[in-house]
PDB file of C-alpha atoms in Angstrom:
ATOM      1  CA  PRO A   1    -130.039  32.139-115.659  1.00 37.00           C
ATOM      2  CA  ALA A   2    -128.901  29.250-113.254  1.00 43.00           C
ATOM      3  CA  LEU A   3    -125.563  31.030-111.231  1.00 44.00           C
ATOM      4  CA  ALA A   4    -126.461  28.911-108.205  1.00 53.00           C
ATOM      5  CA  LYS A   5    -124.663  25.445-108.785  1.00 69.00           C
ATOM      6  CA  GLU A   6    -126.051  23.064-107.059  1.00 81.00           C
ATOM      7  CA  ASN A   7    -124.399  21.322-104.107  1.00 91.00           C
ATOM      8  CA  ASN A   8    -125.028  17.612-104.066  1.00 93.00           C
ATOM      9  CA  CYS A   9    -122.954  16.951-100.730  1.00 95.00           C
ATOM     10  CA  LEU A  10    -124.758  19.228 -99.091  1.00 95.00           C
ATOM     11  CA  ASN A  11    -128.413  18.319-101.167  1.00 96.00           C
ATOM     12  CA  ALA A  12    -127.649  14.908 -98.884  1.00 97.00           C
ATOM     13  CA  ALA A  13    -127.129  16.007 -95.816  1.00 97.00           C
ATOM     14  CA  LYS A  14    -130.036  18.623 -96.508  1.00 97.00           C
ATOM     15  CA  ALA A  15    -131.484  15.072 -97.343  1.00 97.00           C
ATOM     16  CA  CYS A  16    -130.388  13.265 -94.193  1.00 98.00           C
ATOM     17  CA  ASN A  17    -131.724  15.748 -91.725  1.00 97.00           C
ATOM     18  CA  LEU A  18    -135.297  15.662 -92.823  1.00 97.00           C
ATOM     19  CA  ASN A  19    -135.581  11.747 -92.747  1.00 97.00           C
ATOM     20  CA  ASP A  20    -135.947  10.893 -88.483  1.00 96.00           C
ATOM     21  CA  THR A  21    -133.094   7.547 -89.189  1.00 97.00           C
ATOM     22  CA  CYS A  22    -130.449   9.482 -91.096  1.00 98.00           C
ATOM     23  CA  LYS A  23    -130.768  12.582 -88.914  1.00 98.00           C
ATOM     24  CA  LYS A  24    -130.725  10.259 -85.479  1.00 98.00           C
ATOM     25  CA  TYR A  25    -127.608   7.767 -86.738  1.00 98.00           C
ATOM     26  CA  ARG A  26    -125.852  11.134 -87.945  1.00 98.00           C
ATOM     27  CA  SER A  27    -125.346  12.576 -85.010  1.00 98.00           C
ATOM     28  CA  ALA A  28    -124.924   9.297 -83.367  1.00 98.00           C
ATOM     29  CA  TYR A  29    -121.601   9.369 -85.241  1.00 98.00           C
ATOM     30  CA  ILE A  30    -120.434  13.038 -85.311  1.00 98.00           C
ATOM     31  CA  SER A  31    -120.751  13.043 -81.435  1.00 97.00           C
ATOM     32  CA  PRO A  32    -118.041  10.544 -80.526  1.00 97.00           C
ATOM     33  CA  CYS A  33    -116.073  11.847 -83.815  1.00 97.00           C
ATOM     34  CA  THR A  34    -115.615  15.258 -82.748  1.00 97.00           C
ATOM     35  CA  SER A  35    -115.487  15.118 -78.566  1.00 95.00           C
ATOM     36  CA  ARG A  36    -112.416  15.329 -76.852  1.00 92.00           C
ATOM     37  CA  VAL A  37    -111.701  13.178 -74.261  1.00 90.00           C
ATOM     38  CA  SER A  38    -108.355  14.003 -73.560  1.00 90.00           C
ATOM     39  CA  THR A  39    -104.899  16.658 -74.094  1.00 89.00           C
ATOM     40  CA  ALA A  40    -103.379  13.967 -75.575  1.00 88.00           C
ATOM     41  CA  GLU A  41    -106.394  12.597 -78.263  1.00 90.00           C
ATOM     42  CA  VAL A  42    -109.164  14.519 -79.959  1.00 92.00           C
ATOM     43  CA  CYS A  43    -111.630  12.140 -79.451  1.00 96.00           C
ATOM     44  CA  ASN A  44    -112.328   8.363 -78.880  1.00 96.00           C
ATOM     45  CA  LYS A  45    -111.083   6.650 -82.209  1.00 96.00           C
ATOM     46  CA  ARG A  46    -112.571   3.032 -81.656  1.00 96.00           C
ATOM     47  CA  LYS A  47    -116.286   4.967 -80.503  1.00 97.00           C
ATOM     48  CA  CYS A  48    -115.747   7.248 -83.309  1.00 98.00           C
ATOM     49  CA  HIS A  49    -114.969   3.520 -86.264  1.00 97.00           C
ATOM     50  CA  LYS A  50    -118.455   1.502 -83.924  1.00 98.00           C
ATOM     51  CA  ALA A  51    -120.423   4.600 -85.019  1.00 98.00           C
ATOM     52  CA  LEU A  52    -119.494   5.297 -88.326  1.00 98.00           C
ATOM     53  CA  ARG A  53    -120.422   1.264 -88.713  1.00 97.00           C
ATOM     54  CA  GLN A  54    -123.606   1.737 -87.025  1.00 98.00           C
ATOM     55  CA  PHE A  55    -124.336   4.486 -89.299  1.00 98.00           C
ATOM     56  CA  PHE A  56    -123.970   2.228 -92.957  1.00 97.00           C
ATOM     57  CA  ASP A  57    -125.284  -0.622 -91.450  1.00 97.00           C
ATOM     58  CA  LYS A  58    -128.600   1.277 -90.103  1.00 97.00           C
ATOM     59  CA  VAL A  59    -129.270   3.706 -92.427  1.00 97.00           C
ATOM     60  CA  PRO A  60    -130.903   3.540 -95.880  1.00 97.00           C
ATOM     61  CA  PRO A  61    -127.640   3.748 -98.854  1.00 95.00           C
ATOM     62  CA  LYS A  62    -129.840   6.391-100.671  1.00 95.00           C
ATOM     63  CA  HIS A  63    -129.348   8.451 -98.094  1.00 97.00           C
ATOM     64  CA  SER A  64    -125.330   7.368 -96.505  1.00 97.00           C
ATOM     65  CA  TYR A  65    -124.178   6.401 -99.893  1.00 97.00           C
ATOM     66  CA  GLY A  66    -126.127  10.271-101.357  1.00 96.00           C
ATOM     67  CA  MET A  67    -123.673  11.650 -98.627  1.00 96.00           C
ATOM     68  CA  LEU A  68    -120.552   9.128 -99.290  1.00 97.00           C
ATOM     69  CA  PHE A  69    -120.717   9.470-102.413  1.00 96.00           C
ATOM     70  CA  CYS A  70    -121.919  12.438-103.210  1.00 94.00           C
ATOM     71  CA  SER A  71    -121.284  13.899-107.136  1.00 92.00           C
ATOM     72  CA  CYS A  72    -119.202  17.516-107.296  1.00 90.00           C
ATOM     73  CA  PRO A  73    -118.398  19.514-110.385  1.00 83.00           C
ATOM     74  CA  LEU A  74    -114.780  19.610-111.341  1.00 74.00           C
ATOM     75  CA  GLY A  75    -114.001  22.949-110.011  1.00 60.00           C
ATOM     76  CA  ASP A  76    -116.024  23.341-107.146  1.00 60.00           C
ATOM     77  CA  GLN A  77    -113.804  22.372-104.324  1.00 62.00           C
ATOM     78  CA  LEU A  78    -114.479  23.460-101.379  1.00 69.00           C
ATOM     79  CA  ALA A  79    -118.216  23.939-100.825  1.00 84.00           C
ATOM     80  CA  CYS A  80    -118.683  20.292-102.280  1.00 92.00           C
ATOM     81  CA  SER A  81    -115.545  17.974-102.256  1.00 92.00           C
ATOM     82  CA  GLU A  82    -114.622  19.566 -99.098  1.00 93.00           C
ATOM     83  CA  ARG A  83    -117.508  18.873 -97.732  1.00 94.00           C
ATOM     84  CA  ARG A  84    -117.639  15.552 -98.976  1.00 95.00           C
ATOM     85  CA  ARG A  85    -113.916  14.478 -97.216  1.00 95.00           C
ATOM     86  CA  GLN A  86    -115.886  14.927 -94.224  1.00 97.00           C
ATOM     87  CA  THR A  87    -118.484  12.398 -94.280  1.00 97.00           C
ATOM     88  CA  ILE A  88    -116.501  10.882 -92.634  1.00 98.00           C
ATOM     89  CA  VAL A  89    -114.536  12.651 -89.495  1.00 98.00           C
ATOM     90  CA  PRO A  90    -111.943  12.316 -91.240  1.00 98.00           C
ATOM     91  CA  ALA A  91    -109.913  14.250 -88.389  1.00 96.00           C
ATOM     92  CA  CYS A  92    -111.203  11.155 -86.354  1.00 97.00           C
ATOM     93  CA  SER A  93    -112.106   8.729 -88.029  1.00 97.00           C
ATOM     94  CA  TYR A  94    -109.074   9.056 -90.404  1.00 97.00           C
ATOM     95  CA  GLU A  95    -105.471  10.387 -90.259  1.00 96.00           C
ATOM     96  CA  ASP A  96    -103.512   9.851 -87.358  1.00 94.00           C
ATOM     97  CA  LYS A  97    -100.058  10.988 -85.507  1.00 92.00           C
ATOM     98  CA  GLU A  98     -98.234   8.620 -88.123  1.00 93.00           C
ATOM     99  CA  LYS A  99     -98.877   7.703 -91.432  1.00 96.00           C
ATOM    100  CA  PRO A 100     -98.131   3.742 -91.695  1.00 96.00           C
ATOM    101  CA  ASN A 101     -96.914   1.432 -94.372  1.00 97.00           C
ATOM    102  CA  CYS A 102    -100.224   0.133 -95.991  1.00 97.00           C
ATOM    103  CA  LEU A 103     -98.910  -3.458 -96.482  1.00 97.00           C
ATOM    104  CA  ALA A 104     -98.575  -3.051 -92.121  1.00 97.00           C
ATOM    105  CA  LEU A 105    -101.986  -1.508 -91.638  1.00 97.00           C
ATOM    106  CA  GLN A 106    -102.661  -4.593 -93.734  1.00 97.00           C
ATOM    107  CA  ALA A 107    -101.766  -7.128 -91.359  1.00 97.00           C
ATOM    108  CA  SER A 108    -102.585  -5.296 -88.844  1.00 97.00           C
ATOM    109  CA  CYS A 109    -106.487  -5.933 -90.385  1.00 97.00           C
ATOM    110  CA  LYS A 110    -105.705  -9.263 -90.948  1.00 97.00           C
ATOM    111  CA  THR A 111    -105.621  -9.783 -87.335  1.00 97.00           C
ATOM    112  CA  ASN A 112    -108.814  -8.300 -87.081  1.00 96.00           C
ATOM    113  CA  TYR A 113    -111.695 -10.293 -88.292  1.00 94.00           C
ATOM    114  CA  ILE A 114    -114.094  -7.604 -89.385  1.00 94.00           C
ATOM    115  CA  CYS A 115    -111.366  -5.920 -90.847  1.00 97.00           C
ATOM    116  CA  ARG A 116    -110.481  -9.312 -93.023  1.00 97.00           C
ATOM    117  CA  SER A 117    -113.291  -9.867 -94.398  1.00 97.00           C
ATOM    118  CA  ARG A 118    -114.894  -6.601 -94.815  1.00 97.00           C
ATOM    119  CA  LEU A 119    -111.195  -6.236 -96.952  1.00 98.00           C
ATOM    120  CA  ALA A 120    -111.937  -9.643 -98.476  1.00 98.00           C
ATOM    121  CA  ASP A 121    -115.454  -7.719 -99.968  1.00 97.00           C
ATOM    122  CA  PHE A 122    -113.465  -4.972-101.511  1.00 98.00           C
ATOM    123  CA  PHE A 123    -111.109  -6.690-103.133  1.00 97.00           C
ATOM    124  CA  THR A 124    -113.621  -9.644-104.576  1.00 97.00           C
ATOM    125  CA  ASN A 125    -116.305  -6.566-105.630  1.00 97.00           C
ATOM    126  CA  CYS A 126    -114.192  -3.830-106.625  1.00 97.00           C
ATOM    127  CA  GLN A 127    -112.312  -6.044-108.815  1.00 97.00           C
ATOM    128  CA  PRO A 128    -111.087  -4.354-111.983  1.00 96.00           C
ATOM    129  CA  GLU A 129    -112.205  -5.484-115.457  1.00 94.00           C
ATOM    130  CA  PRO A 130    -111.008  -2.822-118.452  1.00 92.00           C
ATOM    131  CA  ARG A 131    -112.390  -5.328-120.650  1.00 94.00           C
ATOM    132  CA  SER A 132    -115.515  -4.593-119.284  1.00 92.00           C
ATOM    133  CA  LEU A 133    -117.927  -2.200-120.402  1.00 90.00           C
ATOM    134  CA  SER A 134    -118.365  -1.314-116.592  1.00 91.00           C
ATOM    135  CA  GLY A 135    -115.041  -1.320-115.786  1.00 93.00           C
ATOM    136  CA  CYS A 136    -115.278  -4.024-113.189  1.00 95.00           C
ATOM    137  CA  LEU A 137    -115.021  -7.724-113.179  1.00 93.00           C
ATOM    138  CA  LYS A 138    -118.240  -8.050-110.927  1.00 91.00           C
ATOM    139  CA  GLU A 139    -120.287  -6.468-113.069  1.00 88.00           C
ATOM    140  CA  ASN A 140    -122.091  -5.258-109.397  1.00 93.00           C
ATOM    141  CA  TYR A 141    -121.953  -1.740-108.336  1.00 95.00           C
ATOM    142  CA  ALA A 142    -123.756  -1.786-105.965  1.00 95.00           C
ATOM    143  CA  ASP A 143    -121.779  -4.733-104.213  1.00 96.00           C
ATOM    144  CA  CYS A 144    -118.770  -2.524-105.039  1.00 97.00           C
ATOM    145  CA  LEU A 145    -120.427  -0.085-103.366  1.00 97.00           C
ATOM    146  CA  LEU A 146    -121.370  -1.864-100.369  1.00 97.00           C
ATOM    147  CA  SER A 147    -118.033  -3.610 -99.682  1.00 97.00           C
ATOM    148  CA  TYR A 148    -116.080  -0.186 -99.823  1.00 98.00           C
ATOM    149  CA  SER A 149    -118.891   1.638 -97.316  1.00 98.00           C
ATOM    150  CA  GLY A 150    -117.928  -1.176 -95.567  1.00 97.00           C
ATOM    151  CA  LEU A 151    -114.177  -0.629 -94.351  1.00 98.00           C
ATOM    152  CA  ILE A 152    -115.912   2.703 -92.856  1.00 98.00           C
ATOM    153  CA  GLY A 153    -114.820   2.129 -89.053  1.00 97.00           C
ATOM    154  CA  THR A 154    -112.066  -0.135 -89.646  1.00 97.00           C
ATOM    155  CA  VAL A 155    -108.481  -0.281 -89.261  1.00 96.00           C
ATOM    156  CA  MET A 156    -108.865   0.404 -93.375  1.00 97.00           C
ATOM    157  CA  THR A 157    -111.012   3.611 -93.246  1.00 98.00           C
ATOM    158  CA  PRO A 158    -111.089   4.994 -96.649  1.00 98.00           C
ATOM    159  CA  ASN A 159    -111.372   8.991 -97.439  1.00 98.00           C
ATOM    160  CA  TYR A 160    -111.131  10.946-101.136  1.00 96.00           C
ATOM    161  CA  LEU A 161    -107.621  12.460-101.184  1.00 94.00           C
ATOM    162  CA  ARG A 162    -107.002  15.999-102.418  1.00 90.00           C
ATOM    163  CA  SER A 163    -106.973  15.278-106.133  1.00 87.00           C
ATOM    164  CA  PRO A 164    -108.697  16.717-109.383  1.00 84.00           C
ATOM    165  CA  LYS A 165    -110.461  13.383-110.297  1.00 87.00           C
ATOM    166  CA  ILE A 166    -112.060  10.779-108.287  1.00 92.00           C
ATOM    167  CA  SER A 167    -109.062   9.138-106.064  1.00 94.00           C
ATOM    168  CA  VAL A 168    -109.252   7.488-102.386  1.00 97.00           C
ATOM    169  CA  SER A 169    -107.113   5.806-100.203  1.00 98.00           C
ATOM    170  CA  PRO A 170    -106.579   4.385 -96.328  1.00 98.00           C
ATOM    171  CA  PHE A 171    -104.451   5.818 -94.371  1.00 98.00           C
ATOM    172  CA  CYS A 172    -101.275   4.769 -95.419  1.00 97.00           C
ATOM    173  CA  ASP A 173     -98.607   4.860 -97.762  1.00 96.00           C
ATOM    174  CA  CYS A 174     -95.471   3.475 -99.542  1.00 97.00           C
ATOM    175  CA  SER A 175     -92.488   4.889 -98.024  1.00 94.00           C
ATOM    176  CA  SER A 176     -90.140   2.346 -96.074  1.00 90.00           C
ATOM    177  CA  SER A 177     -91.582  -1.384 -98.054  1.00 92.00           C
ATOM    178  CA  GLY A 178     -88.609  -2.435 -98.533  1.00 92.00           C
ATOM    179  CA  ASN A 179     -88.502  -5.585-100.900  1.00 94.00           C
ATOM    180  CA  SER A 180     -92.005  -5.066-100.822  1.00 94.00           C
ATOM    181  CA  LYS A 181     -92.838  -2.171-102.622  1.00 95.00           C
ATOM    182  CA  GLU A 182     -94.136  -3.025-105.125  1.00 96.00           C
ATOM    183  CA  GLU A 183     -96.579  -5.463-103.791  1.00 97.00           C
ATOM    184  CA  CYS A 184     -97.478  -2.194-101.149  1.00 97.00           C
ATOM    185  CA  ASP A 185     -97.760   0.536-104.760  1.00 97.00           C
ATOM    186  CA  ARG A 186    -100.430  -2.710-105.892  1.00 97.00           C
ATOM    187  CA  PHE A 187    -102.101  -2.383-102.673  1.00 97.00           C
ATOM    188  CA  THR A 188    -102.188   1.499-102.823  1.00 97.00           C
ATOM    189  CA  GLU A 189    -103.977   0.851-106.392  1.00 97.00           C
ATOM    190  CA  PHE A 190    -106.456  -1.067-106.001  1.00 97.00           C
ATOM    191  CA  PHE A 191    -107.886   1.712-103.906  1.00 98.00           C
ATOM    192  CA  THR A 192    -106.292   5.216-105.831  1.00 97.00           C
ATOM    193  CA  ASP A 193    -106.589   4.165-109.458  1.00 96.00           C
ATOM    194  CA  ASN A 194    -108.899   1.863-109.687  1.00 96.00           C
ATOM    195  CA  GLY A 195    -111.312   2.162-112.341  1.00 96.00           C
ATOM    196  CA  CYS A 196    -114.095  -0.396-111.208  1.00 97.00           C
ATOM    197  CA  LEU A 197    -114.932   1.696-107.571  1.00 97.00           C
ATOM    198  CA  ARG A 198    -114.585   4.899-110.223  1.00 95.00           C
ATOM    199  CA  ASN A 199    -116.745   4.288-111.595  1.00 95.00           C
ATOM    200  CA  ALA A 200    -119.169   2.903-108.758  1.00 96.00           C
ATOM    201  CA  ILE A 201    -119.070   6.089-107.316  1.00 95.00           C
ATOM    202  CA  GLN A 202    -119.786   7.630-110.479  1.00 93.00           C
ATOM    203  CA  ALA A 203    -122.742   6.156-111.734  1.00 94.00           C
ATOM    204  CA  PHE A 204    -124.084   6.769-108.389  1.00 94.00           C
ATOM    205  CA  GLY A 205    -122.913  10.630-108.239  1.00 90.00           C
ATOM    206  CA  ASN A 206    -125.326  10.859-110.663  1.00 85.00           C
ATOM    207  CA  GLY A 207    -128.059   8.484-110.653  1.00 83.00           C
ATOM    208  CA  THR A 208    -127.147   6.055-113.461  1.00 77.00           C
ATOM    209  CA  ASP A 209    -127.705   3.130-111.784  1.00 68.00           C
ATOM    210  CA  VAL A 210    -130.505   2.387-110.707  1.00 55.00           C
ATOM    211  CA  SER A 211    -129.905  -0.474-109.089  1.00 59.00           C
ATOM    212  CA  VAL A 212    -128.002   0.598-106.415  1.00 55.00           C
ATOM    213  CA  TRP A 213    -131.808   2.052-104.934  1.00 50.00           C
ATOM    214  CA  GLN A 214    -133.501  -1.059-105.198  1.00 52.00           C
ATOM    215  CA  PRO A 215    -132.838  -4.390-104.408  1.00 51.00           C
ATOM    216  CA  MET A 216    -132.920  -6.520-108.119  1.00 52.00           C
ATOM    217  CA  PRO A 217    -135.557  -8.635-108.613  1.00 55.00           C
ATOM    218  CA  PRO A 218    -133.945 -12.523-108.175  1.00 58.00           C
ATOM    219  CA  VAL A 219    -132.853 -14.084-111.778  1.00 54.00           C
TER     220      VAL A 219
ATOM    221  CA  ASP B   1    -169.575  12.834 -63.153  1.00 35.00           C
ATOM    222  CA  ARG B   2    -167.176  15.938 -64.985  1.00 33.00           C
ATOM    223  CA  VAL B   3    -164.968  14.158 -67.225  1.00 37.00           C
ATOM    224  CA  LYS B   4    -161.657  15.168 -66.854  1.00 41.00           C
ATOM    225  CA  GLY B   5    -159.694  16.493 -69.546  1.00 44.00           C
ATOM    226  CA  GLN B   6    -155.986  16.232 -70.185  1.00 60.00           C
ATOM    227  CA  GLY B   7    -154.632  18.436 -71.922  1.00 70.00           C
ATOM    228  CA  ARG B   8    -156.013  17.249 -75.323  1.00 83.00           C
ATOM    229  CA  GLY B   9    -155.077  21.253 -76.513  1.00 91.00           C
ATOM    230  CA  CYS B  10    -151.322  20.290 -76.559  1.00 94.00           C
ATOM    231  CA  LEU B  11    -150.209  18.904 -79.801  1.00 95.00           C
ATOM    232  CA  LEU B  12    -146.679  17.964 -81.114  1.00 97.00           C
ATOM    233  CA  LYS B  13    -146.081  20.384 -84.290  1.00 97.00           C
ATOM    234  CA  GLU B  14    -143.106  20.328 -87.161  1.00 97.00           C
ATOM    235  CA  ILE B  15    -141.672  23.668 -89.053  1.00 98.00           C
ATOM    236  CA  HIS B  16    -138.753  22.703 -91.815  1.00 98.00           C
ATOM    237  CA  LEU B  17    -136.212  25.819 -90.850  1.00 97.00           C
ATOM    238  CA  ASN B  18    -132.987  26.653 -92.354  1.00 97.00           C
ATOM    239  CA  VAL B  19    -130.266  26.177 -88.943  1.00 97.00           C
ATOM    240  CA  THR B  20    -129.846  29.732 -89.094  1.00 97.00           C
ATOM    241  CA  ASP B  21    -133.367  30.284 -88.501  1.00 97.00           C
ATOM    242  CA  LEU B  22    -133.155  28.877 -85.178  1.00 97.00           C
ATOM    243  CA  GLY B  23    -130.729  32.087 -84.795  1.00 96.00           C
ATOM    244  CA  LEU B  24    -128.097  30.192 -82.522  1.00 97.00           C
ATOM    245  CA  GLY B  25    -124.976  32.190 -84.317  1.00 96.00           C
ATOM    246  CA  TYR B  26    -124.135  29.372 -86.593  1.00 97.00           C
ATOM    247  CA  ARG B  27    -123.283  29.894 -90.223  1.00 97.00           C
ATOM    248  CA  THR B  28    -124.483  27.360 -92.636  1.00 97.00           C
ATOM    249  CA  LYS B  29    -126.579  25.666 -94.999  1.00 96.00           C
ATOM    250  CA  GLU B  30    -128.048  22.923 -93.763  1.00 97.00           C
ATOM    251  CA  GLU B  31    -131.612  22.451 -92.628  1.00 97.00           C
ATOM    252  CA  LEU B  32    -133.403  20.828 -89.955  1.00 97.00           C
ATOM    253  CA  ILE B  33    -136.739  19.445 -88.925  1.00 97.00           C
ATOM    254  CA  PHE B  34    -138.395  21.631 -85.851  1.00 98.00           C
ATOM    255  CA  ARG B  35    -140.417  20.567 -83.384  1.00 98.00           C
ATOM    256  CA  TYR B  36    -142.534  22.207 -81.132  1.00 97.00           C
ATOM    257  CA  CYS B  37    -145.206  22.303 -78.567  1.00 97.00           C
ATOM    258  CA  SER B  38    -148.357  24.264 -78.484  1.00 96.00           C
ATOM    259  CA  GLY B  39    -152.088  24.269 -77.929  1.00 94.00           C
ATOM    260  CA  PRO B  40    -154.182  25.166 -74.540  1.00 93.00           C
ATOM    261  CA  CYS B  41    -154.320  23.571 -71.222  1.00 92.00           C
ATOM    262  CA  PHE B  42    -157.363  24.410 -70.048  1.00 85.00           C
ATOM    263  CA  ASP B  43    -159.006  20.891 -69.316  1.00 84.00           C
ATOM    264  CA  ALA B  44    -155.582  19.755 -67.597  1.00 80.00           C
ATOM    265  CA  GLU B  45    -155.648  23.070 -65.033  1.00 83.00           C
ATOM    266  CA  THR B  46    -155.927  21.526 -61.193  1.00 89.00           C
ATOM    267  CA  ASN B  47    -157.787  23.430 -58.796  1.00 92.00           C
ATOM    268  CA  TYR B  48    -153.731  24.348 -57.447  1.00 92.00           C
ATOM    269  CA  ASP B  49    -154.183  26.580 -61.404  1.00 90.00           C
ATOM    270  CA  LYS B  50    -157.749  28.015 -60.516  1.00 90.00           C
ATOM    271  CA  ILE B  51    -156.806  29.174 -57.060  1.00 92.00           C
ATOM    272  CA  LEU B  52    -153.173  30.868 -58.613  1.00 90.00           C
ATOM    273  CA  ASN B  53    -155.710  32.454 -60.894  1.00 88.00           C
ATOM    274  CA  ASN B  54    -158.082  34.051 -58.060  1.00 90.00           C
ATOM    275  CA  LEU B  55    -155.352  34.961 -56.151  1.00 91.00           C
ATOM    276  CA  THR B  56    -154.070  36.693 -58.884  1.00 88.00           C
ATOM    277  CA  HIS B  57    -157.336  38.467 -60.224  1.00 88.00           C
ATOM    278  CA  ASN B  58    -157.622  39.373 -56.393  1.00 88.00           C
ATOM    279  CA  LYS B  59    -154.372  41.014 -56.230  1.00 85.00           C
ATOM    280  CA  LYS B  60    -153.055  39.090 -53.515  1.00 86.00           C
ATOM    281  CA  LEU B  61    -150.685  37.626 -54.372  1.00 86.00           C
ATOM    282  CA  ASP B  62    -148.310  41.209 -54.718  1.00 80.00           C
ATOM    283  CA  LYS B  63    -146.102  41.459 -57.162  1.00 79.00           C
ATOM    284  CA  GLU B  64    -145.583  37.608 -57.942  1.00 79.00           C
ATOM    285  CA  THR B  65    -147.606  35.753 -61.052  1.00 80.00           C
ATOM    286  CA  PRO B  66    -146.667  32.139 -61.043  1.00 84.00           C
ATOM    287  CA  SER B  67    -147.038  30.106 -63.651  1.00 86.00           C
ATOM    288  CA  ARG B  68    -149.920  28.009 -64.967  1.00 85.00           C
ATOM    289  CA  THR B  69    -150.040  24.883 -66.611  1.00 89.00           C
ATOM    290  CA  CYS B  70    -147.999  25.064 -69.768  1.00 92.00           C
ATOM    291  CA  CYS B  71    -147.776  23.119 -72.646  1.00 94.00           C
ATOM    292  CA  ARG B  72    -144.164  21.938 -72.552  1.00 95.00           C
ATOM    293  CA  PRO B  73    -142.276  19.016 -73.777  1.00 96.00           C
ATOM    294  CA  VAL B  74    -141.875  15.730 -71.996  1.00 96.00           C
ATOM    295  CA  ALA B  75    -139.673  14.131 -74.076  1.00 97.00           C
ATOM    296  CA  PHE B  76    -136.851  15.768 -76.453  1.00 98.00           C
ATOM    297  CA  ASP B  77    -136.155  15.024 -80.266  1.00 97.00           C
ATOM    298  CA  ASP B  78    -132.991  13.408 -81.060  1.00 97.00           C
ATOM    299  CA  ASP B  79    -129.672  15.483 -81.675  1.00 97.00           C
ATOM    300  CA  VAL B  80    -129.251  16.372 -84.763  1.00 98.00           C
ATOM    301  CA  SER B  81    -125.550  17.498 -86.428  1.00 98.00           C
ATOM    302  CA  PHE B  82    -124.474  19.705 -89.157  1.00 98.00           C
ATOM    303  CA  LEU B  83    -121.193  20.605 -90.965  1.00 97.00           C
ATOM    304  CA  ASP B  84    -121.189  25.114 -90.593  1.00 96.00           C
ATOM    305  CA  ASP B  85    -118.973  27.043 -93.436  1.00 93.00           C
ATOM    306  CA  SER B  86    -116.293  26.702 -92.294  1.00 94.00           C
ATOM    307  CA  LEU B  87    -116.519  22.856 -92.257  1.00 94.00           C
ATOM    308  CA  GLU B  88    -117.202  22.515 -88.341  1.00 96.00           C
ATOM    309  CA  TYR B  89    -119.090  20.259 -86.972  1.00 97.00           C
ATOM    310  CA  HIS B  90    -121.920  20.858 -84.341  1.00 97.00           C
ATOM    311  CA  THR B  91    -123.792  18.651 -82.477  1.00 97.00           C
ATOM    312  CA  LEU B  92    -127.055  20.045 -80.436  1.00 97.00           C
ATOM    313  CA  LYS B  93    -129.064  18.399 -77.877  1.00 97.00           C
ATOM    314  CA  LYS B  94    -132.066  18.936 -76.236  1.00 97.00           C
ATOM    315  CA  HIS B  95    -133.485  20.998 -79.254  1.00 97.00           C
ATOM    316  CA  SER B  96    -136.476  19.764 -80.075  1.00 98.00           C
ATOM    317  CA  ALA B  97    -139.457  18.243 -79.109  1.00 97.00           C
ATOM    318  CA  LYS B  98    -140.402  14.808 -79.212  1.00 97.00           C
ATOM    319  CA  LYS B  99    -143.388  14.101 -76.758  1.00 96.00           C
ATOM    320  CA  CYS B 100    -145.827  17.216 -75.189  1.00 95.00           C
ATOM    321  CA  ALA B 101    -147.908  17.432 -72.296  1.00 93.00           C
ATOM    322  CA  CYS B 102    -149.493  19.516 -69.533  1.00 92.00           C
ATOM    323  CA  VAL B 103    -146.906  20.685 -66.996  1.00 91.00           C
TER     324      VAL B 103
END
């Protein structure tokens, strides 16, 4: 008789507001990310990014990942997937007036030490490996999810694309790449079509990867 | 000597609610913890409150009924945010109590 489908993203938001730490840091980023500062700017992007970094730094993964990596059934577009897309308040933290070229965005990331180190972590920890069962070269989903969420609040802030399968990307594309078209495509595919990252997100959403919830015992 | 009470009956209580239960007009399925102050404040009353009580009783204040000691929030909880059904965010400030006192 269960017609009422569970909305995991809504359940995660409910759980967050019932936890004092998560509730506090959630509203601490939603406020700056939704406050208009002038007629020209929808928000103060710098403050929004800083508060988003704090949210992922301070809130236990159970709650922060619960909202960022919640799983949505395929058919459910508005209630679940759109809510998941809204987690980072993309109108402020993600979208911009113009879409830059991804290699140009990468270059601008490399001029900032936080962004440079977090992007390097992401490329290391989410490196796909089709021959491994996990899909990852480093078979550790927790490290991949940590480095992916670490990009949120940098110029490389990624978000879910409106696509039937899980696909993410920073706000950039490969138009006007000139001779670097292949290099640019390789860069974007690491986000949009990365088996390791996709498996890590799905494992968390389905609750199949327990190691993300609890620290691994020392080997 | 008299032991002076300081409103020990006035306590912080909490209730788990839907955001729609607040009656503020938002359409969302999100939830929150609402904390409020409740309890008697007789033991924290001053001569001022006793005089008001007597004057009201003896009808010396015409139609006025000044407020006596109340169990009220003296600090508010952190803000709370939620996403509504049209995918718009809202943030409520000073919506929930954090610390209570007889004031």
